[in-house]
Short mmCIF file of C-alpha atoms in Angstrom, two decimals:
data_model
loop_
_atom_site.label_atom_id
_atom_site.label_comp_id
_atom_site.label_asym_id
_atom_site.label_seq_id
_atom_site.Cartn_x
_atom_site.Cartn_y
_atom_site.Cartn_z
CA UNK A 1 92.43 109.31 102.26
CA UNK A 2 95.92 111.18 101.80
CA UNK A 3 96.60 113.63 104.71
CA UNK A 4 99.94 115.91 104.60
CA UNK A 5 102.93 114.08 105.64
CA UNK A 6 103.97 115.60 109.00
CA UNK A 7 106.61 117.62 109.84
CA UNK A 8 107.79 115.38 112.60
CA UNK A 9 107.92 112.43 110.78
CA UNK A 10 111.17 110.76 110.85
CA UNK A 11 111.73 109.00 107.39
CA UNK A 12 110.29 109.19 104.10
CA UNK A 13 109.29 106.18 101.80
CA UNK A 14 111.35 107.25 98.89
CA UNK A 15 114.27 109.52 98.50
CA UNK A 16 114.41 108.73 94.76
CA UNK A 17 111.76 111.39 94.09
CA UNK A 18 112.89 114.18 96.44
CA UNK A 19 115.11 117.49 95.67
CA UNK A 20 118.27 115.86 97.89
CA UNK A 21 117.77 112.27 96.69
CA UNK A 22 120.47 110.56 98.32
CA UNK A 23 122.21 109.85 95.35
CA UNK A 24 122.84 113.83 95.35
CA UNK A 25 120.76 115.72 92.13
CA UNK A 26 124.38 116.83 90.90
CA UNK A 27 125.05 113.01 90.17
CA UNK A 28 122.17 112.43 88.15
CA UNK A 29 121.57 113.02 84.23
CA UNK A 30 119.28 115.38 82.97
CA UNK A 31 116.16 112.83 82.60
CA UNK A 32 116.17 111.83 86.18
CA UNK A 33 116.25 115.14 87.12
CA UNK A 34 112.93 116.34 85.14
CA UNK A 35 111.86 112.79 86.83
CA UNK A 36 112.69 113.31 89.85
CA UNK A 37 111.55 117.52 89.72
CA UNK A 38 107.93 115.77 87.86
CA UNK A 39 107.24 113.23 90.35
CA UNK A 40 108.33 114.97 93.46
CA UNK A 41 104.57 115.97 94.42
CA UNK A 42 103.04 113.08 93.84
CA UNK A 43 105.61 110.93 95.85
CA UNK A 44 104.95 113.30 98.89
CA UNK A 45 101.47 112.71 98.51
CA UNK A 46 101.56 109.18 98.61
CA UNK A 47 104.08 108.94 101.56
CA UNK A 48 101.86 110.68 103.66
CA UNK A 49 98.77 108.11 103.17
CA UNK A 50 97.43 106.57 106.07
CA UNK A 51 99.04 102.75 105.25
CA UNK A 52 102.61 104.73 104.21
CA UNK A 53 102.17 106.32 107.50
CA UNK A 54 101.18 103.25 109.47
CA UNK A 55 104.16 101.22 108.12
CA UNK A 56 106.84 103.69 108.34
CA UNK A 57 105.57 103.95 111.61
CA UNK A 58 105.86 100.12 112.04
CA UNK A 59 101.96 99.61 112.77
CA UNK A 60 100.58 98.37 109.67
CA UNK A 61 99.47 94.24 110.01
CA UNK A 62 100.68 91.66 108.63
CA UNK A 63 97.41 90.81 106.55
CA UNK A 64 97.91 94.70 104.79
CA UNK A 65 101.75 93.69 104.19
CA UNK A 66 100.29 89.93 102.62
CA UNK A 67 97.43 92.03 100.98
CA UNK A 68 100.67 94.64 99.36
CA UNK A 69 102.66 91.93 97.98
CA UNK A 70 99.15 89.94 96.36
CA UNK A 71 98.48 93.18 94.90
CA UNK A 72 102.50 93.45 93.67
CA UNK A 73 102.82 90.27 92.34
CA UNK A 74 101.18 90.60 88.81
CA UNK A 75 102.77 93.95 87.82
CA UNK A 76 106.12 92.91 88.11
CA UNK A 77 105.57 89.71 86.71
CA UNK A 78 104.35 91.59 83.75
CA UNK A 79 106.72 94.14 83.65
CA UNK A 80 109.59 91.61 83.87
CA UNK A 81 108.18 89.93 81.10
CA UNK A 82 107.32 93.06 78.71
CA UNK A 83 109.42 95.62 79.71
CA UNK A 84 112.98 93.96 78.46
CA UNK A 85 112.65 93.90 75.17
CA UNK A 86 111.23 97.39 75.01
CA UNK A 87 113.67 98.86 76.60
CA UNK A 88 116.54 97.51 74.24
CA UNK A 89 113.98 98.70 71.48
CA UNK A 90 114.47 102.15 72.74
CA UNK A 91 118.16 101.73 73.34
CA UNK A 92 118.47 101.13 77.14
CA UNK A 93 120.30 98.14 76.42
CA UNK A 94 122.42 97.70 80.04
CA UNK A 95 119.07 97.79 82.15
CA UNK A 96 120.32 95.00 85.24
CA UNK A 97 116.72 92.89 84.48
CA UNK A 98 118.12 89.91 86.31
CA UNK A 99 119.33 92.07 88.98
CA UNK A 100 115.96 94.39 89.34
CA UNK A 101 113.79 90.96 88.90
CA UNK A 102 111.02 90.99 92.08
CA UNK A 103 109.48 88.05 91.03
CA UNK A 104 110.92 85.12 92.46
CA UNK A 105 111.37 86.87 95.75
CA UNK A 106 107.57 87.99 95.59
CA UNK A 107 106.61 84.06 95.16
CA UNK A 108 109.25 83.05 97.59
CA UNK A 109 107.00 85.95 99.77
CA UNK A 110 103.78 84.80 99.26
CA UNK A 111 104.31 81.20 99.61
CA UNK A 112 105.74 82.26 103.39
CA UNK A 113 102.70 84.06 104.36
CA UNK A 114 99.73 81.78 102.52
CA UNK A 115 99.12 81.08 105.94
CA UNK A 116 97.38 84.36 106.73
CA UNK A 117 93.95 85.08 105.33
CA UNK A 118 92.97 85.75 102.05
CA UNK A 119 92.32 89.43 100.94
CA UNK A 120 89.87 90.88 98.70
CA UNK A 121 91.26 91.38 94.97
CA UNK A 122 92.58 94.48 94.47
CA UNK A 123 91.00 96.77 92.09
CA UNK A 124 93.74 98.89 92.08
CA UNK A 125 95.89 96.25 91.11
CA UNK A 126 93.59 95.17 88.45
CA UNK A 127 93.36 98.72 86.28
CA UNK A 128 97.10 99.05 87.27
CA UNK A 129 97.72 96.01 85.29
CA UNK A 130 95.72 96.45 82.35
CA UNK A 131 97.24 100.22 81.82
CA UNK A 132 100.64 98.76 81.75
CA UNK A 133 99.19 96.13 79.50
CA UNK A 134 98.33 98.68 77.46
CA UNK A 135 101.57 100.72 77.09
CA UNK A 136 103.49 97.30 76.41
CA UNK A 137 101.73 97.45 72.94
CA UNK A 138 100.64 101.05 72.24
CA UNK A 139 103.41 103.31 73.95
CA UNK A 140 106.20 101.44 75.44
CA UNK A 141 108.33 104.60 76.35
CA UNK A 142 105.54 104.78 79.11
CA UNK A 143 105.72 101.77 80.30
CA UNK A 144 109.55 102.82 81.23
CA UNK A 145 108.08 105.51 83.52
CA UNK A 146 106.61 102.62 85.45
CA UNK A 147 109.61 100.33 85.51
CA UNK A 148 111.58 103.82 86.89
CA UNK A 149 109.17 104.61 89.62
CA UNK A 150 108.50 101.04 90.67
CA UNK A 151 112.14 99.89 91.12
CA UNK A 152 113.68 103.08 91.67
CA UNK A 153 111.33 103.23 94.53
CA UNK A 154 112.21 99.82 95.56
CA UNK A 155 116.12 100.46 96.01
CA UNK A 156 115.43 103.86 97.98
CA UNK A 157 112.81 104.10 100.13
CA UNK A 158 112.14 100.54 99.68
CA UNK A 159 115.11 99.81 102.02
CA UNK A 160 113.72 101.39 104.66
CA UNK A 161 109.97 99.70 104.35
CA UNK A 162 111.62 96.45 104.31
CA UNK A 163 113.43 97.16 107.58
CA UNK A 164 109.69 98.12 109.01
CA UNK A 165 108.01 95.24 107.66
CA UNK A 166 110.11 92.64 108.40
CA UNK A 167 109.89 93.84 112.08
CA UNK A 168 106.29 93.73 112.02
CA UNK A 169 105.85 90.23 110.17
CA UNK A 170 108.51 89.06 112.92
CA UNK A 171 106.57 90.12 116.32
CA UNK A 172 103.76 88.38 114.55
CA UNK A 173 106.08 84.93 114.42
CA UNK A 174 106.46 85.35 110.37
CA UNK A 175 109.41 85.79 108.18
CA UNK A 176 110.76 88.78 107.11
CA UNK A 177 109.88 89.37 103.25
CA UNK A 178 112.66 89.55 100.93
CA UNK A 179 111.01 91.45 98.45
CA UNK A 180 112.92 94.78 98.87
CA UNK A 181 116.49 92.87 99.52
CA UNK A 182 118.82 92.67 96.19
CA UNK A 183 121.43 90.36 95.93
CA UNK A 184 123.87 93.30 94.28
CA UNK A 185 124.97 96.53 96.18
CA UNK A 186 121.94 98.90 96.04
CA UNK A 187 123.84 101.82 95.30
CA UNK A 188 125.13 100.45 92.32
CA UNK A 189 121.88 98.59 91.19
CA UNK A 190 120.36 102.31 91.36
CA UNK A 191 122.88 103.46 89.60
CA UNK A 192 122.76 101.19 86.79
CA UNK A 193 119.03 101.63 86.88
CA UNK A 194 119.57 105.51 86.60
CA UNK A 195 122.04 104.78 83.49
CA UNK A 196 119.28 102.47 81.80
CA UNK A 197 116.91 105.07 82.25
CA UNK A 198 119.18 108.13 80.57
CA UNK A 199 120.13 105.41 77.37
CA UNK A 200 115.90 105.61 76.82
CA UNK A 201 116.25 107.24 72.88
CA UNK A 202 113.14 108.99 72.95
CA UNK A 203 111.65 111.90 71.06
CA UNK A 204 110.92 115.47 72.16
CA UNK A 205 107.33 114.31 72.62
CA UNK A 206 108.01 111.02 74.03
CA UNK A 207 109.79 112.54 76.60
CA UNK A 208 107.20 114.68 77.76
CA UNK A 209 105.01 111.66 77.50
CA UNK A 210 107.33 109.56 79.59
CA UNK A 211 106.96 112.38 82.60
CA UNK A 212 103.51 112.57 82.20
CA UNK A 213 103.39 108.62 82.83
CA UNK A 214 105.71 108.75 86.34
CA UNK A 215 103.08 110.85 87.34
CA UNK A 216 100.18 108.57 86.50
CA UNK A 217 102.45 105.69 88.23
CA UNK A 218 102.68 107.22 91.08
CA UNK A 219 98.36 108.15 91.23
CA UNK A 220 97.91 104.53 90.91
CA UNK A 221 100.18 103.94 93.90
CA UNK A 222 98.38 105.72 95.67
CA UNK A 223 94.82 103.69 94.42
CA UNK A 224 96.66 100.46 95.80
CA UNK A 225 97.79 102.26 99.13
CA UNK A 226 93.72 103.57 99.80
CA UNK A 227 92.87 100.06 99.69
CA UNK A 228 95.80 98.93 101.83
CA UNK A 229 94.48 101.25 104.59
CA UNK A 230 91.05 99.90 104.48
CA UNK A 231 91.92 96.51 105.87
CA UNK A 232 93.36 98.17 109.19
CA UNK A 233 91.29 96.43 112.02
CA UNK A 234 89.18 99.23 113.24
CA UNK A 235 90.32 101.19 116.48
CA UNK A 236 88.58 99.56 119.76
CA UNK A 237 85.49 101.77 121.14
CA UNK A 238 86.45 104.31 123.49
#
């Protein structure tokens, strides 16, 4: 399912993972830069999947975007519900929660586009969830990998998905989601995210641990976006 990204391509998902992340590697502390060096593979990988592709592209449906969002939904309500606490366990007391919170713009979301049809469960979604169920209670340092890769991907390349999929929902008559728009200044939301990140008080081992988990955030990204491509209408016969 994932194909190299191509060379012509004119945007990437996410700059949060890349060498030149837009926020400039000299401005970030030394944890987001073993993040950011980690995950850098695995982000390329999953930005050059067929539904990545599609939407960057602005061709993925409306019932994939619907389907993205179902899928969404449960993870952040359960990271937004978990992750708090653990966080000021491990000392990243100035996280923005309220700020980062998805939730209430996912429901506001998904109530705009019941109207389209229902999509299969998704698996991916489903072992997604009960991983990060598990790190709540047996290793929440990992569970911080997760809340890095899922909103620090949200305030990058996020920005430019939403401007893709609210151009798609609209040529189809539908709103445009407001999932990926924060009421703060991005930059500065990212920023505080970064600094919530580097407060983590981990050990030597933990940290090594909490790498090792961007990585497996970002695999089951790419689970979810296999699916996503699967509900593309097939191509007309030639």
């Amino acid at each position: 399912m994932a194909t190299t990204h191509p060379a012509s391509q004119p945007m990437a998902i996410s700059e949060h993972a890349g060498p030149d992340a837009s926020t400039g590697q000299a401005k970030l502390g030394p944890r987001l830069r073993r993040l950011h060096a980690r995950i850098g593979k695995a982000h390329h990988r999953a930005e050059g999947m067929q539904f990545s592709r599609a939407l960057l592209a602005g061709q993925a449906e409306p019932l994939q975007l619907a389907a993205l969002l179902r899928a969404l939904a449960p993870a952040y309500a359960l990271l937004e519900l978990e992750a708090p606490p653990l966080a000021a366990a491990l000392g990243a007391t100035a996280l923005p929660w309220a700020d980062l919170a998805r939730t209430p713009a996912l429901r506001h979301d998904l109530a705009l586009l019941a109207a389209l049809p229902a999509t299969p469960p998704s698996a991916a979604a489903a072992i997604w969830l009960e991983q990060m169920r598990g790190l709540a209670r047996q290793a929440p340092h990992r569970l911080m990998a997760h809340v890095y890769v899922r909103y620090g991907g949200d305030l990058s390349g996020g920005q430019q998905l939403a401007e893709q999929a609210a151009a798609i929902l609209r040529r189809h008559g539908l709103p445009a989601p407001g999932f990926w728009a924060f009421a703060g200044g991005v930059p500065a939301l990212k920023q505080a995210l970064h600094d919530g990140i580097e407060q983590l008080v981990l050990t030597e081992q933990q940290e090594e641990e909490l790498l090792e988990e961007a990585e497996r955030a970002f695999h089951a990204t790419q689970q979810l976006l296999a699916e996503l491509a699967d509900l593309a209408p097939a191509p007309p016969p030639a």
